[in-house]
Amino acid sequence: MGFRSYLLKRVLYAILVLFVILTFNFVLFRLMPGDPEKMIIDPNFTAEAKMELRRQYGLDEPLFKQYINYLSSLLRFDMGLSFNTRRPVWSELKERLPNTIVLFAATFIGTATVGISLGVYAAANRDKFAEKFVVGSGLFAYAVPGFFIQLLLLLLFGYYWPILPIHGTMSAPPPEGTFAILLDRIWHLILPAGSNVLIGFGSWALYTRNTMLEALSQDYVVTARAKGIHRRGILYHHALRSVLPPIITLIFMSLPGAVSGAVITESIFSWHGVGRYLLDATLKMDYPAAQGAFYLIALAVIVSNLLADVAYGLVDPRIRVGAGGQS
Amino acid sequence: MALIQVKDLKMYYRTLRGHVRAVDSISFEIERGKALGIAGESGCGKSSMASAILRLLPSNGAYHGGSIIMDGQDLLRMPEEQFRKEIRWKRISMVFQGAMNALNPVHRVGEQIVEAILSHEDVSRAEAVSRAKELLELVGINPDRFSEYPHEFSGGMKQRSVIAMALACHPDLIIADEPTTALDVMVQAQILKALGELRERLGLSMMLITHDLSVIAQTCDTVAIMYAGKIVEYGSVMDVYTNPLHPYALGLLGSFPNIKAERSEVRSLPGFPPNLLAPPSGCRFHPRCPLADERCRQEEPQMQRVDDNGRMVACHKIDVVRQEGDIWEAIRPRSAAQEERQKEPILEVRNMVKHFPVRVGFLQSLRNKEQPALKAVDDVSFSVYKGEILGVVGESGCGKTTLARSLLRLIEPTSGSAVFQGSDITTKTPDEMKALRRKMQVIFQDPYESMNPRMDVQTIISEPLRIQGIAGSVREAQEAVAAALRDVEMVPPEEYMTRYPHELSGGQRQRVAVARALVLDPDFIVADEPVSMLDVSIRGEVLNLMLNLSRSKGVTFVYITHDLATARHICDRIAVMYLGKLVELGTADEVIGNPRHPYTAALIGAVFVPDPRHRGFAQLLRGEIPSPVNPPSGCRLHPRCPYAIDICREVEPELLNYEGTHQAACHRAHQMEDSKIKMV
Ligand SMILES: Nc1ncnc2c1ncn2[C@@H]1O[C@H](COP(=O)(O)OP(=O)(O)O)[C@@H](O)[C@H]1O
Ligand code: SF4
Ligand code: SF4
Ligand SMILES: [Mg+2]
């Protein structure tokens, strides 16, 4: 199968998934308990005022029409006005997006680096204490619920040992100077991102260790040993290189899970991001805001899945070589 | 002065249940430029010994003494770093068992050869690349394919590249562990031929490990027969093959069917090698040895010199063997009288076609209207006669299994009919088919895979009864199971009924598979490569079982195999397939003794004979079997056929009758008598 048609298929598939999710999203928020109109429309309003408000939010249209409006405006990133703040949802999201991206990137780079290195280290030191330690702590981190670890950290750094900021994205008021601002930001990032790494590295380390051990027992690795290749070459050039495709896929595949984690992390550490926004909006039954945030997150998940497919195709020569287009 | 001397080498594996003594006091030497063959059933420690020489033991392996001397140095006492740099690949390289997987799938083939050169020699990358290209050329691969990935290579080409890689640093010794076991006969012959020529040209020594004694007969100078971690007989190939002295060597050699010998018996070696956790006392072979006596059970025989030619044997009773010769009872050959009466067809296959749709690229499928098809079976017709064993032979990928499954309707044929006992099964409803299944059964290649590991033998065998809803009472079912077990000579049945698959040997497992097929008392059984996963020593038992069942119970068999030698010995008739077509059909003697189709002739020529007196390769076909998606025009063999003429490219030859019942589909079949390969 050619790489181009592989790609095209994945893109079409992604669009389909996006459509399904959006539809689901539309239905879901309308099935939620509670009447949103009551939240924004004061019962003391006059009938005209109510109608006017309903019209403003498009709630007077038939459901199907609402659906079409919903789809077409989402595609234009027009997410309507928040019930709550009466500001355009997209502007609110845009303000928070950079914060979320920063937290995400830090979490990801951290988790992947720590997890993969520990996994490789464990595989290279099979049956030694190092391996047992990595496997043990990895399993522990994997098994304990993430929010529990985070709450413990909150307690530790918020109460017993307050050396790190436990909430917010930056100090208020912010310090003077670009460099100081940057440092301040990083300072605030440590706990949320660090706790995410702590929660997430286990599955990475275990997965890397397992695939590495499997690769190390493959005939081609034994052959490499027989060839007299030195230890590092065997570990990195042969074993790690051959398990990269599944690991890279895992990187992207774990993005969706990380999203739900982010909602919790952002809430616990009061991080001014999209995840917290989604949570707040949902609790306040602020449809447009929740839908908008949800849309953004769904988009991120689908794109990351697509990236996973592309990356997989690029790393695994068995998929890549079809690129010539024949057969 | 020998190139390498192994003295008293001992190696074991630590396991939870104790030490597995896989290599137990082994000594041998290899002369410069000579080849030593190591033979024995699987689990005898052959591969362990090979990795022990290269110091590649797994983490639970450990040496327990002995030495490996090369140039006066003991390799086992050399520092690891020095060993890695100076010995591995530079002096001793290795082609591993399952060499198909010896290439890392994510690196280019050529780069993997370059890597070997660069890690041992101080040369520039450019020089290493050009040397790698030369090496590829040397083993018969176009050097332009240097930058391709392993999955773009066919099995034979991968194997060739692995050999090229093994030659990269001009080693003195190549250890080849089952180098061709996974390959088809034709490719196997091509590779071994190439390897032999290279060895001669480069003056290489080789240690060839295989369970296939014919490969050693064709390629080695000396041979060591291993049993349960020890060498039991050692000597020149000529001496050992023509006059084996150890009962195990005698039995193992006897179990090798020889395609070029008179059609006779297929023998087996009863029992199986011991568990090396707790090998038998005294002579480790005594539980299986027909000559064993009290002394054998008590006292371990030592290797002793038996002639001036360097032959060594470890057995207390060499004199008895010398006197009596063949101490193993041969299973009687099939009487000719029985071959006469088989003329009534039980199954008539007419114009059977099975095409599989081919997955194409998504964009492509938008462009082309017509779906390309993989023509696995393409218009095949033949009859199977009552009570006979019909062999269906050919390289893998020629459509044997698909044919078998279509004619049992395990898969839906694309078109054509299969008339079984007078009615066409391709038009039956599912219910009628289910009833018919009582009459037609199938045995698969891998007995382990076709059995649920959590069921005991009794449950496995009675399963078809339950499926058919004819299990009756528990007692009745038990009796049926016992009868089936008796039919497959597993007596007393009670002893086996409550065992689980992992508690059985390979041969026993395959017997259970046969018993499961027999429990419904079928008239017709398709056996798809029933012995190819088994050790050669026990192939005979399963094959003879089929032979006896067809003789005593009149069961008809279709025996699907790539192994012509066994087909010759148990089949009444043989059908040869190539790329979905039937190319030759006739009695076993007609087809093997007087092949009319060049493909059959080449297949026969590629089969190794376990006899060092008859060495050499017949005319082999070029290349490997092409894809059945776009088969060649005209005669499908023409791109590989040494006899092809112009008409072959355009006109597809028909299956025509020659002498007797002998049919062949070749434009030059009438001339084949002159050019037929010489039989022994
Ligand atoms: N890593 C291992 N751990 C424990 N036992 C092993 C290991 N590898 C092989 N064995 C055992 O050692 C014996 C010899 O195996 P092997 O050398 O592979 O024989 P062969 O190559 O003749 O088939 C067998 O009983 C096998 O089960
Ligand atoms: S020593 Fe005894 S048991 Fe062993 S092979 Fe010789 S005769 Fe058989
Ligand atoms: S028909 Fe021609 S190409 Fe085909 S087998 Fe006969 S001689 Fe060879
Ligand atoms: Mg082996």
mmCIF file of C-alpha atoms in Angstrom, chain B residues 345-598:
data_model
loop_
_atom_site.group_PDB
_atom_site.id
_atom_site.type_symbol
_atom_site.label_atom_id
_atom_site.label_comp_id
_atom_site.label_asym_id
_atom_site.label_seq_id
_atom_site.Cartn_x
_atom_site.Cartn_y
_atom_site.Cartn_z
ATOM 1 C CA PRO B 345 -13.197 -42.607 -7.125
ATOM 2 C CA ILE B 346 -14.280 -41.306 -3.739
ATOM 3 C CA LEU B 347 -13.768 -37.677 -4.656
ATOM 4 C CA GLU B 348 -13.777 -36.047 -8.065
ATOM 5 C CA VAL B 349 -12.499 -32.506 -8.245
ATOM 6 C CA ARG B 350 -13.545 -30.664 -11.385
ATOM 7 C CA ASN B 351 -12.198 -27.295 -12.520
ATOM 8 C CA MET B 352 -11.610 -26.147 -8.968
ATOM 9 C CA VAL B 353 -10.779 -22.426 -8.818
ATOM 10 C CA LYS B 354 -10.045 -20.316 -5.775
ATOM 11 C CA HIS B 355 -9.129 -16.673 -6.189
ATOM 12 C CA PHE B 356 -8.535 -14.361 -3.270
ATOM 13 C CA PRO B 357 -9.197 -10.662 -3.756
ATOM 14 C CA VAL B 358 -5.994 -8.683 -3.369
ATOM 15 C CA ARG B 359 -5.867 -5.652 -1.119
ATOM 16 C CA VAL B 360 -4.735 -2.717 -3.158
ATOM 17 C CA GLY B 361 -3.905 0.832 -2.255
ATOM 18 C CA PHE B 362 -6.919 2.990 -1.576
ATOM 19 C CA LEU B 363 -6.135 5.467 -4.351
ATOM 20 C CA GLN B 364 -5.521 2.627 -6.733
ATOM 21 C CA SER B 365 -8.822 1.003 -5.992
ATOM 22 C CA LEU B 366 -10.498 4.261 -6.965
ATOM 23 C CA ARG B 367 -8.682 4.206 -10.295
ATOM 24 C CA ASN B 368 -8.992 0.577 -11.325
ATOM 25 C CA LYS B 369 -12.387 -0.916 -11.679
ATOM 26 C CA GLU B 370 -11.235 -4.511 -11.791
ATOM 27 C CA GLN B 371 -10.072 -6.029 -8.517
ATOM 28 C CA PRO B 372 -6.865 -7.993 -9.024
ATOM 29 C CA ALA B 373 -6.976 -11.512 -7.634
ATOM 30 C CA LEU B 374 -4.502 -13.884 -6.132
ATOM 31 C CA LYS B 375 -5.019 -17.039 -8.145
ATOM 32 C CA ALA B 376 -4.207 -19.593 -5.489
ATOM 33 C CA VAL B 377 -5.889 -22.503 -7.246
ATOM 34 C CA ASP B 378 -6.604 -22.071 -10.908
ATOM 35 C CA ASP B 379 -8.655 -24.709 -12.680
ATOM 36 C CA VAL B 380 -7.540 -27.959 -11.128
ATOM 37 C CA SER B 381 -9.170 -31.323 -11.838
ATOM 38 C CA PHE B 382 -8.343 -34.778 -10.515
ATOM 39 C CA SER B 383 -9.869 -37.780 -8.795
ATOM 40 C CA VAL B 384 -9.030 -39.420 -5.514
ATOM 41 C CA TYR B 385 -9.564 -43.174 -5.417
ATOM 42 C CA LYS B 386 -11.004 -45.074 -2.537
ATOM 43 C CA GLY B 387 -8.420 -46.326 -0.049
ATOM 44 C CA GLU B 388 -5.437 -44.645 -1.642
ATOM 45 C CA ILE B 389 -3.001 -42.074 -0.374
ATOM 46 C CA LEU B 390 -2.732 -39.240 -2.844
ATOM 47 C CA GLY B 391 0.211 -36.927 -2.338
ATOM 48 C CA VAL B 392 -0.069 -33.271 -3.338
ATOM 49 C CA VAL B 393 3.415 -31.744 -3.556
ATOM 50 C CA GLY B 394 4.960 -28.415 -4.514
ATOM 51 C CA GLU B 395 6.866 -25.453 -3.073
ATOM 52 C CA SER B 396 5.129 -23.328 -0.477
ATOM 53 C CA GLY B 397 2.833 -20.828 -2.074
ATOM 54 C CA CYS B 398 1.871 -23.128 -4.934
ATOM 55 C CA GLY B 399 -1.682 -23.571 -3.657
ATOM 56 C CA LYS B 400 -1.627 -26.920 -1.886
ATOM 57 C CA THR B 401 -3.329 -25.821 1.299
ATOM 58 C CA THR B 402 -5.885 -23.703 -0.525
ATOM 59 C CA LEU B 403 -6.754 -26.662 -2.700
ATOM 60 C CA ALA B 404 -7.206 -28.861 0.350
ATOM 61 C CA ARG B 405 -9.410 -26.347 2.089
ATOM 62 C CA SER B 406 -11.511 -25.707 -0.993
ATOM 63 C CA LEU B 407 -12.193 -29.342 -1.624
ATOM 64 C CA LEU B 408 -13.315 -29.776 1.969
ATOM 65 C CA ARG B 409 -15.226 -26.531 1.634
ATOM 66 C CA LEU B 410 -13.467 -25.133 4.656
ATOM 67 C CA ILE B 411 -13.236 -22.105 2.417
ATOM 68 C CA GLU B 412 -15.701 -21.345 -0.388
ATOM 69 C CA PRO B 413 -14.218 -22.191 -3.779
ATOM 70 C CA THR B 414 -14.612 -19.475 -6.417
ATOM 71 C CA SER B 415 -15.913 -21.997 -8.913
ATOM 72 C CA GLY B 416 -15.692 -25.651 -9.785
ATOM 73 C CA SER B 417 -17.082 -28.720 -8.120
ATOM 74 C CA ALA B 418 -15.963 -31.453 -5.763
ATOM 75 C CA VAL B 419 -18.066 -34.584 -6.036
ATOM 76 C CA PHE B 420 -17.693 -36.624 -2.881
ATOM 77 C CA GLN B 421 -19.235 -40.112 -2.888
ATOM 78 C CA GLY B 422 -21.508 -39.141 -5.731
ATOM 79 C CA SER B 423 -22.768 -35.736 -4.619
ATOM 80 C CA ASP B 424 -21.351 -32.282 -5.207
ATOM 81 C CA ILE B 425 -20.314 -30.723 -1.909
ATOM 82 C CA THR B 426 -20.040 -27.221 -3.334
ATOM 83 C CA THR B 427 -23.840 -26.997 -3.520
ATOM 84 C CA LYS B 428 -24.599 -28.355 -0.059
ATOM 85 C CA THR B 429 -26.410 -26.336 2.586
ATOM 86 C CA PRO B 430 -24.598 -25.750 5.881
ATOM 87 C CA ASP B 431 -26.628 -28.509 7.579
ATOM 88 C CA GLU B 432 -25.845 -31.026 4.866
ATOM 89 C CA MET B 433 -22.220 -29.977 5.064
ATOM 90 C CA LYS B 434 -22.150 -30.594 8.788
ATOM 91 C CA ALA B 435 -23.433 -34.122 8.254
ATOM 92 C CA LEU B 436 -20.841 -34.656 5.534
ATOM 93 C CA ARG B 437 -18.046 -33.590 7.860
ATOM 94 C CA ARG B 438 -18.443 -36.911 9.607
ATOM 95 C CA LYS B 439 -17.120 -38.500 6.455
ATOM 96 C CA MET B 440 -14.396 -35.995 5.650
ATOM 97 C CA GLN B 441 -11.827 -34.913 8.192
ATOM 98 C CA VAL B 442 -8.711 -32.813 8.222
ATOM 99 C CA ILE B 443 -5.392 -32.897 10.085
ATOM 100 C CA PHE B 444 -3.367 -29.714 10.291
ATOM 101 C CA GLN B 445 0.319 -28.971 10.211
ATOM 102 C CA ASP B 446 0.799 -27.871 13.761
ATOM 103 C CA PRO B 447 -0.813 -30.241 16.209
ATOM 104 C CA TYR B 448 -0.125 -27.878 19.061
ATOM 105 C CA GLU B 449 -1.929 -24.978 17.530
ATOM 106 C CA SER B 450 -4.973 -26.996 16.599
ATOM 107 C CA MET B 451 -5.499 -28.176 20.160
ATOM 108 C CA ASN B 452 -6.878 -26.294 23.080
ATOM 109 C CA PRO B 453 -4.105 -26.494 25.694
ATOM 110 C CA ARG B 454 -6.677 -26.532 28.482
ATOM 111 C CA MET B 455 -8.446 -29.660 27.275
ATOM 112 C CA ASP B 456 -7.251 -33.141 28.067
ATOM 113 C CA VAL B 457 -6.778 -35.744 25.368
ATOM 114 C CA GLN B 458 -10.157 -37.304 26.009
ATOM 115 C CA THR B 459 -11.984 -34.001 25.616
ATOM 116 C CA ILE B 460 -9.997 -33.112 22.519
ATOM 117 C CA ILE B 461 -10.761 -36.376 20.772
ATOM 118 C CA SER B 462 -14.428 -36.475 21.717
ATOM 119 C CA GLU B 463 -15.011 -32.891 20.615
ATOM 120 C CA PRO B 464 -16.097 -33.836 17.077
ATOM 121 C CA LEU B 465 -18.629 -36.241 18.587
ATOM 122 C CA ARG B 466 -20.165 -33.443 20.593
ATOM 123 C CA ILE B 467 -20.160 -31.092 17.648
ATOM 124 C CA GLN B 468 -21.944 -33.687 15.557
ATOM 125 C CA GLY B 469 -24.347 -34.312 18.422
ATOM 126 C CA ILE B 470 -23.623 -38.032 18.473
ATOM 127 C CA ALA B 471 -21.659 -38.222 21.673
ATOM 128 C CA GLY B 472 -24.229 -40.458 23.364
ATOM 129 C CA SER B 473 -23.556 -41.405 26.957
ATOM 130 C CA VAL B 474 -20.305 -40.624 28.696
ATOM 131 C CA ARG B 475 -19.400 -44.306 28.489
ATOM 132 C CA GLU B 476 -20.030 -44.506 24.773
ATOM 133 C CA ALA B 477 -17.978 -41.417 24.144
ATOM 134 C CA GLN B 478 -15.185 -42.821 26.245
ATOM 135 C CA GLU B 479 -15.221 -46.049 24.310
ATOM 136 C CA ALA B 480 -15.102 -44.216 21.020
ATOM 137 C CA VAL B 481 -12.123 -42.217 22.269
ATOM 138 C CA ALA B 482 -10.379 -45.357 23.478
ATOM 139 C CA ALA B 483 -10.948 -47.034 20.118
ATOM 140 C CA ALA B 484 -9.550 -44.038 18.286
ATOM 141 C CA LEU B 485 -6.499 -43.999 20.546
ATOM 142 C CA ARG B 486 -5.977 -47.686 19.894
ATOM 143 C CA ASP B 487 -6.222 -47.007 16.156
ATOM 144 C CA VAL B 488 -3.343 -44.576 16.473
ATOM 145 C CA GLU B 489 -1.386 -47.069 18.557
ATOM 146 C CA MET B 490 -1.513 -45.125 21.782
ATOM 147 C CA VAL B 491 -1.992 -48.022 24.148
ATOM 148 C CA PRO B 492 -3.212 -48.438 26.742
ATOM 149 C CA PRO B 493 -5.637 -45.590 25.957
ATOM 150 C CA GLU B 494 -6.372 -44.937 29.650
ATOM 151 C CA GLU B 495 -2.826 -43.780 30.120
ATOM 152 C CA TYR B 496 -3.213 -40.952 27.641
ATOM 153 C CA MET B 497 -6.847 -39.915 28.053
ATOM 154 C CA THR B 498 -6.296 -37.572 30.975
ATOM 155 C CA ARG B 499 -3.102 -35.976 29.726
ATOM 156 C CA TYR B 500 -2.905 -32.459 28.403
ATOM 157 C CA PRO B 501 -1.226 -31.501 25.106
ATOM 158 C CA HIS B 502 1.913 -30.183 26.791
ATOM 159 C CA GLU B 503 2.383 -33.559 28.450
ATOM 160 C CA LEU B 504 2.728 -35.260 25.085
ATOM 161 C CA SER B 505 5.641 -35.428 22.681
ATOM 162 C CA GLY B 506 5.319 -33.922 19.232
ATOM 163 C CA GLY B 507 4.654 -37.284 17.650
ATOM 164 C CA GLN B 508 2.066 -38.177 20.261
ATOM 165 C CA ARG B 509 0.334 -34.869 19.782
ATOM 166 C CA GLN B 510 0.075 -35.471 16.087
ATOM 167 C CA ARG B 511 -1.285 -38.933 16.839
ATOM 168 C CA VAL B 512 -3.963 -37.354 18.988
ATOM 169 C CA ALA B 513 -4.789 -35.081 16.056
ATOM 170 C CA VAL B 514 -5.140 -38.160 13.879
ATOM 171 C CA ALA B 515 -7.279 -39.853 16.545
ATOM 172 C CA ARG B 516 -9.522 -36.804 16.658
ATOM 173 C CA ALA B 517 -9.957 -37.099 12.910
ATOM 174 C CA LEU B 518 -10.636 -40.832 13.209
ATOM 175 C CA VAL B 519 -13.177 -40.765 16.007
ATOM 176 C CA LEU B 520 -16.012 -40.071 13.585
ATOM 177 C CA ASP B 521 -14.918 -43.017 11.481
ATOM 178 C CA PRO B 522 -14.426 -40.956 8.313
ATOM 179 C CA ASP B 523 -13.821 -42.323 4.839
ATOM 180 C CA PHE B 524 -11.633 -39.477 3.764
ATOM 181 C CA ILE B 525 -8.928 -37.478 5.529
ATOM 182 C CA VAL B 526 -6.926 -34.532 4.249
ATOM 183 C CA ALA B 527 -3.600 -34.278 6.051
ATOM 184 C CA ASP B 528 -1.954 -30.896 5.481
ATOM 185 C CA GLU B 529 1.787 -31.155 6.158
ATOM 186 C CA PRO B 530 1.074 -33.420 9.142
ATOM 187 C CA VAL B 531 4.722 -34.109 9.905
ATOM 188 C CA SER B 532 6.607 -31.023 8.848
ATOM 189 C CA MET B 533 6.741 -29.693 12.410
ATOM 190 C CA LEU B 534 7.993 -33.003 13.764
ATOM 191 C CA ASP B 535 11.506 -34.246 14.212
ATOM 192 C CA VAL B 536 12.536 -36.538 11.414
ATOM 193 C CA SER B 537 12.965 -39.450 13.770
ATOM 194 C CA ILE B 538 9.263 -39.417 14.599
ATOM 195 C CA ARG B 539 7.909 -38.478 11.193
ATOM 196 C CA GLY B 540 7.969 -42.125 10.313
ATOM 197 C CA GLU B 541 5.580 -43.061 13.076
ATOM 198 C CA VAL B 542 2.875 -40.669 11.921
ATOM 199 C CA LEU B 543 3.359 -41.515 8.260
ATOM 200 C CA ASN B 544 3.254 -45.226 8.910
ATOM 201 C CA LEU B 545 0.142 -44.681 10.911
ATOM 202 C CA MET B 546 -1.509 -43.150 7.857
ATOM 203 C CA LEU B 547 -0.219 -46.002 5.747
ATOM 204 C CA ASN B 548 -1.617 -48.604 8.118
ATOM 205 C CA LEU B 549 -4.965 -46.861 8.409
ATOM 206 C CA SER B 550 -5.386 -46.783 4.680
ATOM 207 C CA ARG B 551 -4.372 -50.432 4.469
ATOM 208 C CA SER B 552 -6.391 -51.843 7.356
ATOM 209 C CA LYS B 553 -9.413 -49.542 7.481
ATOM 210 C CA GLY B 554 -9.546 -48.431 3.869
ATOM 211 C CA VAL B 555 -9.371 -44.731 4.836
ATOM 212 C CA THR B 556 -8.535 -42.493 1.902
ATOM 213 C CA PHE B 557 -5.871 -39.822 2.468
ATOM 214 C CA VAL B 558 -4.848 -36.709 0.641
ATOM 215 C CA TYR B 559 -1.341 -36.071 1.947
ATOM 216 C CA ILE B 560 -0.209 -32.516 1.363
ATOM 217 C CA THR B 561 3.512 -31.990 1.658
ATOM 218 C CA HIS B 562 6.559 -30.221 0.329
ATOM 219 C CA ASP B 563 8.630 -33.288 1.150
ATOM 220 C CA LEU B 564 8.944 -35.462 -1.919
ATOM 221 C CA ALA B 565 10.941 -38.144 -0.206
ATOM 222 C CA THR B 566 8.200 -39.098 2.227
ATOM 223 C CA ALA B 567 5.555 -38.704 -0.460
ATOM 224 C CA ARG B 568 7.407 -41.217 -2.572
ATOM 225 C CA HIS B 569 7.400 -43.728 0.222
ATOM 226 C CA ILE B 570 3.820 -43.578 1.439
ATOM 227 C CA CYS B 571 1.767 -42.323 -1.494
ATOM 228 C CA ASP B 572 0.075 -44.398 -4.169
ATOM 229 C CA ARG B 573 -0.210 -41.476 -6.486
ATOM 230 C CA ILE B 574 1.341 -38.038 -6.506
ATOM 231 C CA ALA B 575 -0.007 -34.752 -7.858
ATOM 232 C CA VAL B 576 2.466 -31.932 -8.413
ATOM 233 C CA MET B 577 1.279 -28.326 -8.220
ATOM 234 C CA TYR B 578 2.948 -25.157 -9.409
ATOM 235 C CA LEU B 579 1.443 -21.681 -9.008
ATOM 236 C CA GLY B 580 -2.127 -22.863 -8.693
ATOM 237 C CA LYS B 581 -1.931 -25.379 -11.524
ATOM 238 C CA LEU B 582 -1.715 -29.121 -11.524
ATOM 239 C CA VAL B 583 1.367 -29.853 -13.619
ATOM 240 C CA GLU B 584 1.857 -33.576 -13.182
ATOM 241 C CA LEU B 585 -0.124 -36.516 -11.866
ATOM 242 C CA GLY B 586 0.592 -40.220 -11.771
ATOM 243 C CA THR B 587 1.586 -43.116 -9.569
ATOM 244 C CA ALA B 588 4.428 -42.449 -7.171
ATOM 245 C CA ASP B 589 6.762 -44.529 -9.288
ATOM 246 C CA GLU B 590 5.765 -42.800 -12.496
ATOM 247 C CA VAL B 591 6.117 -39.306 -11.096
ATOM 248 C CA ILE B 592 9.290 -39.779 -9.065
ATOM 249 C CA GLY B 593 10.934 -42.414 -11.242
ATOM 250 C CA ASN B 594 10.149 -40.827 -14.547
ATOM 251 C CA PRO B 595 9.130 -37.193 -14.129
ATOM 252 C CA ARG B 596 7.704 -35.678 -17.276
ATOM 253 C CA HIS B 597 7.422 -32.095 -16.126
ATOM 254 C CA PRO B 598 10.601 -30.035 -15.699
#
